[in-house]
Short mmCIF file of C-alpha atoms and ligand atoms in Angstrom, two decimals:
data_model
loop_
_atom_site.label_atom_id
_atom_site.label_comp_id
_atom_site.label_asym_id
_atom_site.label_seq_id
_atom_site.Cartn_x
_atom_site.Cartn_y
_atom_site.Cartn_z
CA UNK Y 1 -6.81 113.38 167.37
CA UNK Y 2 -7.98 116.37 165.87
CA UNK Y 3 -4.50 117.81 165.78
CA UNK Y 4 -3.56 115.45 163.43
CA UNK Y 5 0.19 115.18 164.36
CA UNK Y 6 1.60 111.99 165.59
CA UNK Y 7 4.48 112.06 168.22
CA UNK Y 8 5.08 108.43 167.67
CA UNK Y 9 5.76 106.25 164.63
CA UNK Y 10 3.43 103.69 163.62
CA UNK Y 11 3.89 101.16 161.19
CA UNK Y 12 3.33 102.17 157.55
CA UNK Y 13 0.80 100.16 155.68
CA UNK Y 14 2.25 100.03 152.18
CA UNK Y 15 0.16 98.71 149.59
CA UNK Y 16 0.53 97.75 146.12
CA UNK Y 17 0.63 100.92 143.64
CA UNK Y 18 0.46 100.46 139.80
CA UNK Y 19 3.87 102.04 138.24
CA UNK Y 20 2.42 104.58 135.96
CA UNK Y 21 4.05 107.49 133.80
CA UNK Y 22 1.42 109.84 135.64
CA UNK Y 23 -0.56 110.71 139.02
CA UNK Y 24 -4.22 111.71 139.24
CA UNK Y 25 -4.97 114.60 141.35
CA UNK Y 26 -8.72 113.70 141.83
CA UNK Y 27 -9.73 114.12 145.19
CA UNK Y 28 -11.89 111.19 145.66
CA UNK Y 29 -8.58 109.12 145.42
CA UNK Y 30 -7.35 110.60 148.51
CA UNK Y 31 -10.04 110.74 150.72
CA UNK Y 32 -8.50 108.21 152.85
CA UNK Y 33 -7.28 108.03 156.62
CA UNK Y 34 -5.23 110.99 157.45
CA UNK Y 35 -1.38 109.44 157.14
CA UNK Y 36 1.09 109.96 159.54
CA UNK Y 37 2.77 113.29 160.13
CA UNK Y 38 4.76 113.59 162.76
CA UNK Y 39 5.10 116.86 165.03
CA UNK Y 40 7.60 119.03 163.31
CA UNK Y 41 10.58 119.81 164.86
CA UNK Y 42 13.00 123.10 164.26
CA UNK Y 43 16.48 122.08 164.04
CA UNK Y 44 17.85 125.38 162.84
CA UNK Y 45 17.19 128.79 161.22
CA UNK Y 46 18.72 131.38 159.36
CA UNK Y 47 18.34 135.06 158.08
CA UNK Y 48 18.45 137.08 155.42
CA UNK Y 49 19.41 140.60 155.90
CA UNK Y 50 18.57 143.90 153.98
CA UNK Y 51 20.60 143.29 151.20
CA UNK Y 52 19.64 139.49 150.83
CA UNK Y 53 22.85 137.86 152.40
CA UNK Y 54 22.60 134.83 154.16
CA UNK Y 55 23.31 134.64 158.14
CA UNK Y 56 22.91 130.93 159.66
CA UNK Y 57 21.01 132.62 162.77
CA UNK Y 58 17.81 134.12 163.83
CA UNK Y 59 19.10 137.75 163.69
CA UNK Y 60 15.79 138.73 161.56
CA UNK Y 61 13.36 137.07 164.01
CA UNK Y 62 10.64 139.62 164.70
CA UNK Y 63 8.20 139.62 167.82
CA UNK Y 64 4.62 139.73 167.94
CA UNK Y 65 2.63 142.74 169.14
CA UNK Y 66 -1.29 142.35 169.18
CA UNK Y 67 -2.84 145.00 167.59
CA UNK Y 68 -6.02 146.51 168.66
CA UNK Y 69 -9.06 144.37 167.58
CA UNK Y 70 -10.10 147.03 165.36
CA UNK Y 71 -7.14 149.31 164.19
CA UNK Y 72 -6.99 151.88 161.69
CA UNK Y 73 -3.75 150.79 160.02
CA UNK Y 74 -3.13 152.41 156.75
CA UNK Y 75 -1.40 150.00 154.55
CA UNK Y 76 -0.78 152.39 151.81
CA UNK Y 77 1.32 154.56 153.76
CA UNK Y 78 5.22 154.40 152.50
CA UNK Y 79 4.48 152.61 149.19
CA UNK Y 80 5.63 155.40 147.41
CA UNK Y 81 8.93 156.80 149.32
CA UNK Y 82 9.68 153.77 152.33
CA UNK Y 83 9.51 150.61 150.29
CA UNK Y 84 12.69 148.30 149.28
CA UNK Y 85 11.58 145.76 147.05
CA UNK Y 86 13.54 142.31 146.58
CA UNK Y 87 14.83 141.77 143.13
CA UNK Y 88 12.31 139.23 141.84
CA UNK Y 89 14.14 138.56 139.11
CA UNK Y 90 17.09 136.87 141.13
CA UNK Y 91 16.06 132.97 141.10
CA UNK Y 92 17.41 131.91 144.27
CA UNK Y 93 15.80 128.03 143.65
CA UNK Y 94 17.29 126.01 146.69
CA UNK Y 95 20.54 128.02 147.38
CA UNK Y 96 19.55 129.53 151.03
CA UNK Y 97 18.70 126.00 152.38
CA UNK Y 98 21.68 124.40 150.83
CA UNK Y 99 24.01 126.98 152.63
CA UNK Y 100 22.13 126.10 155.85
CA UNK Y 101 22.92 122.32 155.18
CA UNK Y 102 26.36 122.88 154.43
CA UNK Y 103 26.77 125.31 157.77
CA UNK Y 104 25.05 122.49 159.92
CA UNK Y 105 26.52 119.62 158.16
CA UNK Y 106 28.00 117.94 161.31
CA UNK Y 107 24.76 117.93 162.88
CA UNK Y 108 22.69 116.13 159.99
CA UNK Y 109 25.32 113.67 159.03
CA UNK Y 110 24.18 109.96 159.71
CA UNK Y 111 26.01 108.55 162.86
CA UNK Y 112 26.32 104.82 161.68
CA UNK Y 113 27.93 104.92 158.31
CA UNK Y 114 26.36 102.21 156.93
CA UNK Y 115 22.90 103.50 158.82
CA UNK Y 116 21.38 104.78 155.98
CA UNK Y 117 21.39 105.40 152.22
CA UNK Y 118 21.44 109.32 152.12
CA UNK Y 119 24.20 111.14 153.50
CA UNK Y 120 22.23 113.66 155.11
CA UNK Y 121 19.42 111.39 156.61
CA UNK Y 122 16.48 112.75 154.65
CA UNK Y 123 14.39 111.60 151.75
CA UNK Y 124 13.22 114.97 150.65
CA UNK Y 125 14.90 118.65 150.98
CA UNK Y 126 12.74 121.59 149.86
CA UNK Y 127 10.77 125.27 150.62
CA UNK Y 128 7.60 124.78 152.35
CA UNK Y 129 5.95 126.86 149.81
CA UNK Y 130 6.34 124.14 147.36
CA UNK Y 131 5.04 121.48 149.88
CA UNK Y 132 1.91 123.89 150.54
CA UNK Y 133 1.16 124.01 146.68
CA UNK Y 134 1.27 120.11 146.37
CA UNK Y 135 -1.17 119.92 149.32
CA UNK Y 136 -3.47 122.54 147.60
CA UNK Y 137 -3.14 120.79 144.14
CA UNK Y 138 -6.46 118.72 144.22
CA UNK Y 139 -8.32 121.60 145.03
CA UNK Y 140 -6.59 124.06 142.59
CA UNK Y 141 -8.65 125.07 139.87
CA UNK Y 142 -6.42 128.21 138.37
CA UNK Y 143 -2.51 127.88 138.64
CA UNK Y 144 -0.59 124.61 137.54
CA UNK Y 145 3.19 124.38 139.00
CA UNK Y 146 6.41 122.76 137.65
CA UNK Y 147 8.56 121.12 140.21
CA UNK Y 148 12.51 120.18 139.47
CA UNK Y 149 13.60 117.06 140.89
CA UNK Y 150 17.40 115.88 141.52
CA UNK Y 151 18.41 112.81 143.46
CA UNK Y 152 21.83 113.21 144.89
CA UNK Y 153 23.63 111.10 147.66
CA UNK Y 154 20.14 109.40 148.04
CA UNK Y 155 18.26 112.66 148.73
CA UNK Y 156 15.83 113.98 146.36
CA UNK Y 157 15.89 117.99 146.05
CA UNK Y 158 12.76 119.73 144.77
CA UNK Y 159 13.02 123.37 143.22
CA UNK Y 160 10.07 124.94 141.53
CA UNK Y 161 10.57 126.25 137.75
CA UNK Y 162 8.14 129.42 136.92
CA UNK Y 163 5.50 128.37 134.80
CA UNK Y 164 4.93 130.40 131.58
CA UNK Y 165 1.65 131.21 132.75
CA UNK Y 166 3.02 132.38 136.00
CA UNK Y 167 5.78 134.58 134.07
CA UNK Y 168 3.40 136.05 132.15
CA UNK Y 169 1.03 136.84 135.14
CA UNK Y 170 4.08 138.58 136.87
CA UNK Y 171 4.66 140.98 133.96
CA UNK Y 172 1.52 141.98 133.45
CA UNK Y 173 0.66 142.88 137.15
CA UNK Y 174 -1.42 145.95 137.11
CA UNK Y 175 0.01 149.11 139.45
CA UNK Y 176 -2.77 148.22 141.80
CA UNK Y 177 -1.74 144.87 141.92
CA UNK Y 178 1.72 145.81 142.50
CA UNK Y 179 0.99 148.19 145.35
CA UNK Y 180 -1.59 145.55 147.08
CA UNK Y 181 1.65 142.94 147.41
CA UNK Y 182 3.12 145.85 149.21
CA UNK Y 183 0.20 145.63 151.70
CA UNK Y 184 0.89 141.99 153.24
CA UNK Y 185 4.46 143.60 154.52
CA UNK Y 186 3.31 146.64 155.84
CA UNK Y 187 0.77 144.85 157.93
CA UNK Y 188 3.85 142.88 159.22
CA UNK Y 189 5.60 145.96 160.18
CA UNK Y 190 2.59 147.16 162.20
CA UNK Y 191 2.46 144.06 163.92
CA UNK Y 192 5.81 143.35 164.88
CA UNK Y 193 8.80 144.89 166.85
CA UNK Y 194 12.25 144.00 166.05
CA UNK Y 195 12.90 143.70 170.13
CA UNK Y 196 11.38 141.13 172.72
CA UNK Y 197 10.25 144.72 174.63
CA UNK Y 198 10.19 147.05 171.86
CA UNK Y 199 6.93 148.56 169.81
CA UNK Y 200 6.23 148.51 166.15
CA UNK Y 201 7.42 151.29 164.00
CA UNK Y 202 5.16 151.91 161.14
CA UNK Y 203 7.66 155.20 160.22
CA UNK Y 204 10.43 152.80 159.13
CA UNK Y 205 11.19 151.10 155.61
CA UNK Y 206 9.73 148.17 154.58
CA UNK Y 207 12.51 146.05 152.79
CA UNK Y 208 11.17 142.91 151.42
CA UNK Y 209 14.63 141.45 151.25
CA UNK Y 210 14.60 140.85 154.98
CA UNK Y 211 13.84 137.35 156.10
CA UNK Y 212 13.92 134.84 159.34
CA UNK Y 213 13.20 131.19 157.94
CA UNK Y 214 12.92 128.24 160.00
CA UNK Y 215 14.20 125.06 159.11
CA UNK Y 216 12.34 121.87 160.26
CA UNK Y 217 12.15 118.05 160.50
CA UNK Y 218 9.32 115.77 160.08
CA UNK Y 219 7.87 112.93 158.48
CA UNK Y 220 4.75 112.26 156.16
CA UNK Y 221 3.98 108.61 155.81
CA UNK Y 222 7.83 107.12 154.84
CA UNK Y 223 8.96 110.52 153.87
CA UNK Y 224 11.46 111.96 156.04
CA UNK Y 225 11.67 115.74 155.06
CA UNK Y 226 13.71 118.64 155.77
CA UNK Y 227 11.97 121.97 154.63
CA UNK Y 228 12.66 126.01 155.42
CA UNK Y 229 9.71 128.51 155.64
CA UNK Y 230 9.76 131.92 156.36
CA UNK Y 231 8.25 132.97 159.47
CA UNK Y 232 6.70 136.38 160.07
CA UNK Y 233 7.25 136.62 163.87
CA UNK Y 234 7.10 134.87 167.25
CA UNK Y 235 5.44 135.31 170.55
CA UNK Y 236 7.25 137.52 172.93
CA UNK Y 237 6.34 135.98 176.05
CA UNK Y 238 9.41 134.54 177.46
CA UNK Y 239 7.56 131.41 178.76
CA UNK Y 240 6.10 130.46 175.41
CA UNK Y 241 6.37 127.31 173.85
CA UNK Y 242 9.76 126.52 172.00
CA UNK Y 243 9.34 126.87 168.19
CA UNK Y 244 7.74 126.25 165.89
CA UNK Y 245 4.91 126.53 168.52
CA UNK Y 246 5.32 130.13 169.48
CA UNK Y 247 5.47 131.04 165.82
CA UNK Y 248 2.62 133.46 164.35
CA UNK Y 249 1.57 133.81 160.53
CA UNK Y 250 0.34 137.16 159.56
CA UNK Y 251 -2.15 137.85 156.75
CA UNK Y 252 -4.17 140.23 155.00
CA UNK Y 253 -7.72 139.68 153.23
CA UNK Y 254 -10.38 141.56 152.20
CA UNK Y 255 -13.04 142.89 154.94
CA UNK Y 256 -15.92 140.36 155.58
CA UNK Y 257 -19.07 142.07 154.93
CA UNK Y 258 -21.54 139.32 153.88
CA UNK Y 259 -22.05 135.59 154.75
CA UNK Y 260 -21.04 134.65 151.60
CA UNK Y 261 -17.73 136.59 151.70
CA UNK Y 262 -17.31 134.90 154.98
CA UNK Y 263 -17.80 131.21 153.23
CA UNK Y 264 -15.47 132.31 150.66
CA UNK Y 265 -12.89 132.63 152.99
CA UNK Y 266 -13.28 129.32 154.53
CA UNK Y 267 -13.49 127.35 151.26
CA UNK Y 268 -10.60 129.08 149.53
CA UNK Y 269 -8.23 131.35 151.74
CA UNK Y 270 -8.32 128.78 154.80
CA UNK Y 271 -7.20 125.97 152.45
CA UNK Y 272 -3.87 127.97 151.96
CA UNK Y 273 -3.32 129.22 155.32
CA UNK Y 274 -3.84 125.92 156.74
CA UNK Y 275 -1.71 124.25 154.59
CA UNK Y 276 1.71 126.96 154.89
CA UNK Y 277 1.03 126.65 158.77
CA UNK Y 278 0.26 123.35 159.60
CA UNK Y 279 3.48 121.65 157.55
CA UNK Y 280 5.89 123.43 159.99
CA UNK Y 281 3.80 123.37 163.11
CA UNK Y 282 2.83 126.98 163.34
CA UNK Y 283 -0.03 127.11 165.51
CA UNK Y 284 -1.69 130.53 164.78
CA UNK Y 285 -2.38 132.83 161.94
CA UNK Y 286 -3.31 136.53 162.65
CA UNK Y 287 -5.37 137.99 159.92
CA UNK Y 288 -5.79 141.64 159.51
CA UNK Y 289 -9.24 142.72 157.25
CA UNK Y 290 -8.80 145.71 154.99
CA UNK Y 291 -11.21 147.63 153.48
CA UNK Y 292 -10.87 148.67 149.65
CA UNK Y 293 -8.67 151.58 150.68
CA UNK Y 294 -6.08 149.36 152.30
CA UNK Y 295 -7.07 150.06 155.97
CA UNK Y 296 -7.11 147.23 157.99
CA UNK Y 297 -10.71 147.76 159.98
CA UNK Y 298 -10.22 144.28 161.96
CA UNK Y 299 -8.17 141.71 163.31
CA UNK Y 300 -8.80 137.87 163.79
CA UNK Y 301 -6.71 135.06 165.11
CA UNK Y 302 -7.34 131.64 163.47
CA UNK Y 303 -5.97 128.55 165.44
CA UNK Y 304 -4.89 125.91 162.77
CA UNK Y 305 -6.22 123.39 165.07
CA UNK Y 306 -9.69 124.47 164.95
CA UNK Y 307 -9.68 125.19 161.33
CA UNK Y 308 -11.09 121.72 160.17
CA UNK Y 309 -13.59 122.25 162.37
CA UNK Y 310 -14.38 125.60 161.14
CA UNK Y 311 -14.90 124.57 157.67
CA UNK Y 312 -16.77 121.31 158.39
CA UNK Y 313 -20.06 123.37 158.05
CA UNK Y 314 -19.30 124.46 154.46
CA UNK Y 315 -20.71 122.55 151.60
CA UNK Y 316 -18.31 120.74 149.36
CA UNK Y 317 -15.58 121.96 150.95
CA UNK Y 318 -11.64 120.98 151.40
CA UNK Y 319 -10.59 118.36 153.43
CA UNK Y 320 -6.95 118.10 154.84
CA UNK Y 321 -6.75 114.30 154.78
CA UNK Y 322 -7.09 114.95 150.70
CA UNK Y 323 -4.25 117.31 150.95
CA UNK Y 324 -1.98 115.09 152.94
CA UNK Y 325 -2.68 112.00 151.17
CA UNK Y 326 -2.12 113.60 147.76
CA UNK Y 327 1.17 114.96 148.92
CA UNK Y 328 2.13 111.53 150.17
CA UNK Y 329 1.39 109.78 147.29
CA UNK Y 330 3.31 112.47 145.26
CA UNK Y 331 6.25 112.10 147.26
CA UNK Y 332 6.06 108.01 146.48
CA UNK Y 333 5.58 108.54 142.74
CA UNK Y 334 8.99 111.16 142.83
CA UNK Y 335 10.62 108.43 144.47
CA UNK Y 336 9.75 105.83 141.86
CA UNK Y 337 10.75 107.94 139.07
CA UNK Y 338 13.71 109.63 140.24
CA UNK Y 339 15.88 107.17 140.39
CA UNK Y 340 19.32 108.16 138.69
CA UNK Y 341 21.63 109.76 141.32
CA UNK Y 342 23.20 112.40 139.68
CA UNK Y 343 23.18 116.29 140.46
CA UNK Y 344 23.01 117.09 136.64
CA UNK Y 345 19.78 115.13 135.78
CA UNK Y 346 16.36 116.83 136.83
CA UNK Y 347 13.44 115.25 136.60
CA UNK Y 348 10.57 118.18 135.73
CA UNK Y 349 7.08 117.27 137.12
CA UNK Y 350 4.53 119.64 135.35
CA UNK Y 351 0.79 119.64 136.47
CA UNK Y 352 -2.00 121.95 135.32
CA UNK Y 353 -5.71 122.21 136.63
CA UNK Y 354 -8.19 119.16 135.63
CA UNK Y 355 -4.93 116.93 134.33
CA UNK Y 356 -2.89 114.39 135.74
CA UNK Y 357 0.73 115.15 137.09
CA UNK Y 358 3.26 114.35 133.96
CA UNK Y 359 7.17 114.36 134.02
CA UNK Y 360 9.51 114.47 131.91
CA UNK Y 361 13.91 113.83 132.43
CA UNK Y 362 16.44 116.69 131.33
CA UNK Y 363 19.98 116.04 131.46
CA UNK Y 364 22.74 118.55 131.75
CA UNK Y 365 20.33 121.40 131.08
CA UNK Y 366 18.91 124.90 132.08
CA UNK Y 367 16.83 123.08 134.99
CA UNK Y 368 19.82 121.59 136.55
CA UNK Y 369 19.69 123.75 139.95
CA UNK Y 370 22.22 122.20 142.45
CA UNK Y 371 24.90 124.60 142.43
CA UNK Y 372 28.82 123.31 141.91
CA UNK Y 373 29.62 124.61 145.58
CA UNK Y 374 27.16 122.50 146.82
CA UNK Y 375 27.77 119.14 145.13
CA UNK Y 376 31.74 119.68 146.04
CA UNK Y 377 31.23 120.63 149.40
CA UNK Y 378 29.05 117.63 150.10
CA UNK Y 379 31.28 115.08 147.88
CA UNK Y 380 34.47 115.98 149.77
O1 0WD F 401 9.57 129.71 144.32
C1 0WD F 401 9.89 130.29 145.18
N1 0WD F 401 8.65 129.97 146.03
C2 0WD F 401 10.91 130.71 146.12
C3 0WD F 401 10.85 130.76 147.43
C4 0WD F 401 12.20 130.68 145.12
C5 0WD F 401 13.76 130.67 145.97
C6 0WD F 401 13.28 131.15 147.24
N2 0WD F 401 12.32 131.35 147.93
C7 0WD F 401 12.13 131.82 149.11
C8 0WD F 401 12.98 132.79 149.93
O2 0WD F 401 14.21 132.76 150.18
C9 0WD F 401 12.00 133.27 150.80
O3 0WD F 401 13.14 133.90 151.90
O4 0WD F 401 11.01 131.98 149.57
C10 0WD F 401 11.19 132.23 151.16
C11 0WD F 401 10.08 131.67 151.75
O5 0WD F 401 9.74 130.60 151.46
P1 0WD F 401 8.53 130.00 151.64
O6 0WD F 401 8.05 130.05 153.14
O7 0WD F 401 8.82 128.35 151.53
O8 0WD F 401 7.47 130.39 150.85
P2 0WD F 401 5.85 130.51 151.09
O9 0WD F 401 5.06 130.05 152.48
O10 0WD F 401 5.17 130.39 149.93
O11 0WD F 401 5.76 132.52 151.36
C12 0WD F 401 5.82 132.66 152.95
C13 0WD F 401 6.26 133.92 152.75
C14 0WD F 401 5.11 134.97 152.23
O12 0WD F 401 4.23 135.21 153.05
P3 0WD F 401 2.77 135.27 152.70
O13 0WD F 401 2.03 135.64 153.81
O14 0WD F 401 2.52 136.00 151.60
O15 0WD F 401 2.28 133.66 152.27
O16 0WD F 401 7.26 134.08 151.95
C15 0WD F 401 7.36 135.58 151.02
C16 0WD F 401 5.95 135.66 151.84
O17 0WD F 401 6.20 137.00 152.53
N3 0WD F 401 7.40 134.73 149.85
C17 0WD F 401 8.84 134.94 149.38
N4 0WD F 401 10.16 135.58 149.82
C18 0WD F 401 11.05 135.58 149.06
N5 0WD F 401 11.31 135.01 147.64
C19 0WD F 401 8.61 134.29 147.88
C20 0WD F 401 9.54 134.25 147.19
N6 0WD F 401 9.93 133.89 146.06
N7 0WD F 401 7.34 134.13 147.93
C21 0WD F 401 6.84 134.11 149.08
CA1 CA F 402 2.25 136.20 156.13
#
């Protein structure tokens, strides 16, 4: 099945894995059969408004309005005078997802009391973006990561910790780079409307506090996952398939002028685009290709289910099976390591390119990330 999703469960052929203090990220080790990955199901959504306030509904949903194949969107417009930027120093960790869980707890509780060891019937709770990083790890040559892990009531929570290198990069961003980060949000404004029958309004303010997030449930091998990811927009056709199949991911990328540039898009960018959208079952990515002056000169749709075919012609390219098998083995590693069920204990998993994944253990430290309100709410 070239879509790689599985609609039915099949038995998990658990095999002996030696227990060890580290996990290899070498690609060859993960060139196995594609693991079971169930069709992701949307179990809810939430919105963050212009002040980053949480709402347990889809009020920030936007609708995709197909741009001209060769538009002339100026992505620099409004950067100076119509841009409200989210405060990046506010580290939100898993807070919005935890608020969603508390608001929807009745839907999540196991029906039979003794049916499960975990109170919410999931092995892992995390952001989709953290899983994207895991999927890309065997091919990542530049940026490492740190993931804080806590086991609480049988469920393992995973929240990213900013690395020293990432903090430096963030502080040393050039003005040019700062502006280019705005371009992606500006493209969204050109391609989305707030109302199902409306049109985009590029004269408005771009506010990066606003977000619509889907909450999906799925299973990777024997890992039951609950994660949330930000969704750019949906198909406005009322007959479009149900979420997440109606969702559209928007991207901007440098214009492609040479075969070498097309090859680099396939070898590096499509890996990240594929991983991010495959995880929640978003079927298509619409890319706006811009010139050096930030003008979108071409728009192209990439269907996630066709990407594995597209890249097969590239020499020494990434493989979806390596990404999924690494992620599955990493989650098994985490289950083996994070044994103490305690909201104050963090297992900190760290990885740097060309190294193995290692971990350290922290009790009542600055890495603890499950808020008191969440622990209290879930224990009552
Ligand atoms: O460490 C993180 N990445 C954290 C993310 C820590 C705490 C919160 N978040 C959350 C925010 O609540 C946000 O709404 O990130 C959410 C998005 O989560 P995700 O979907 O799991 O992240 P990811 O797949 O990496 O990014 C999706 C989109 C990005 O679009 P592009 O096309 O550039 O991939 O979410 C935006 C961005 O537009 N985004 C963010 N928004 C707010 N905070 C963040 C962030 N830290 N990172 C990406
Ligand atoms: Ca996007």
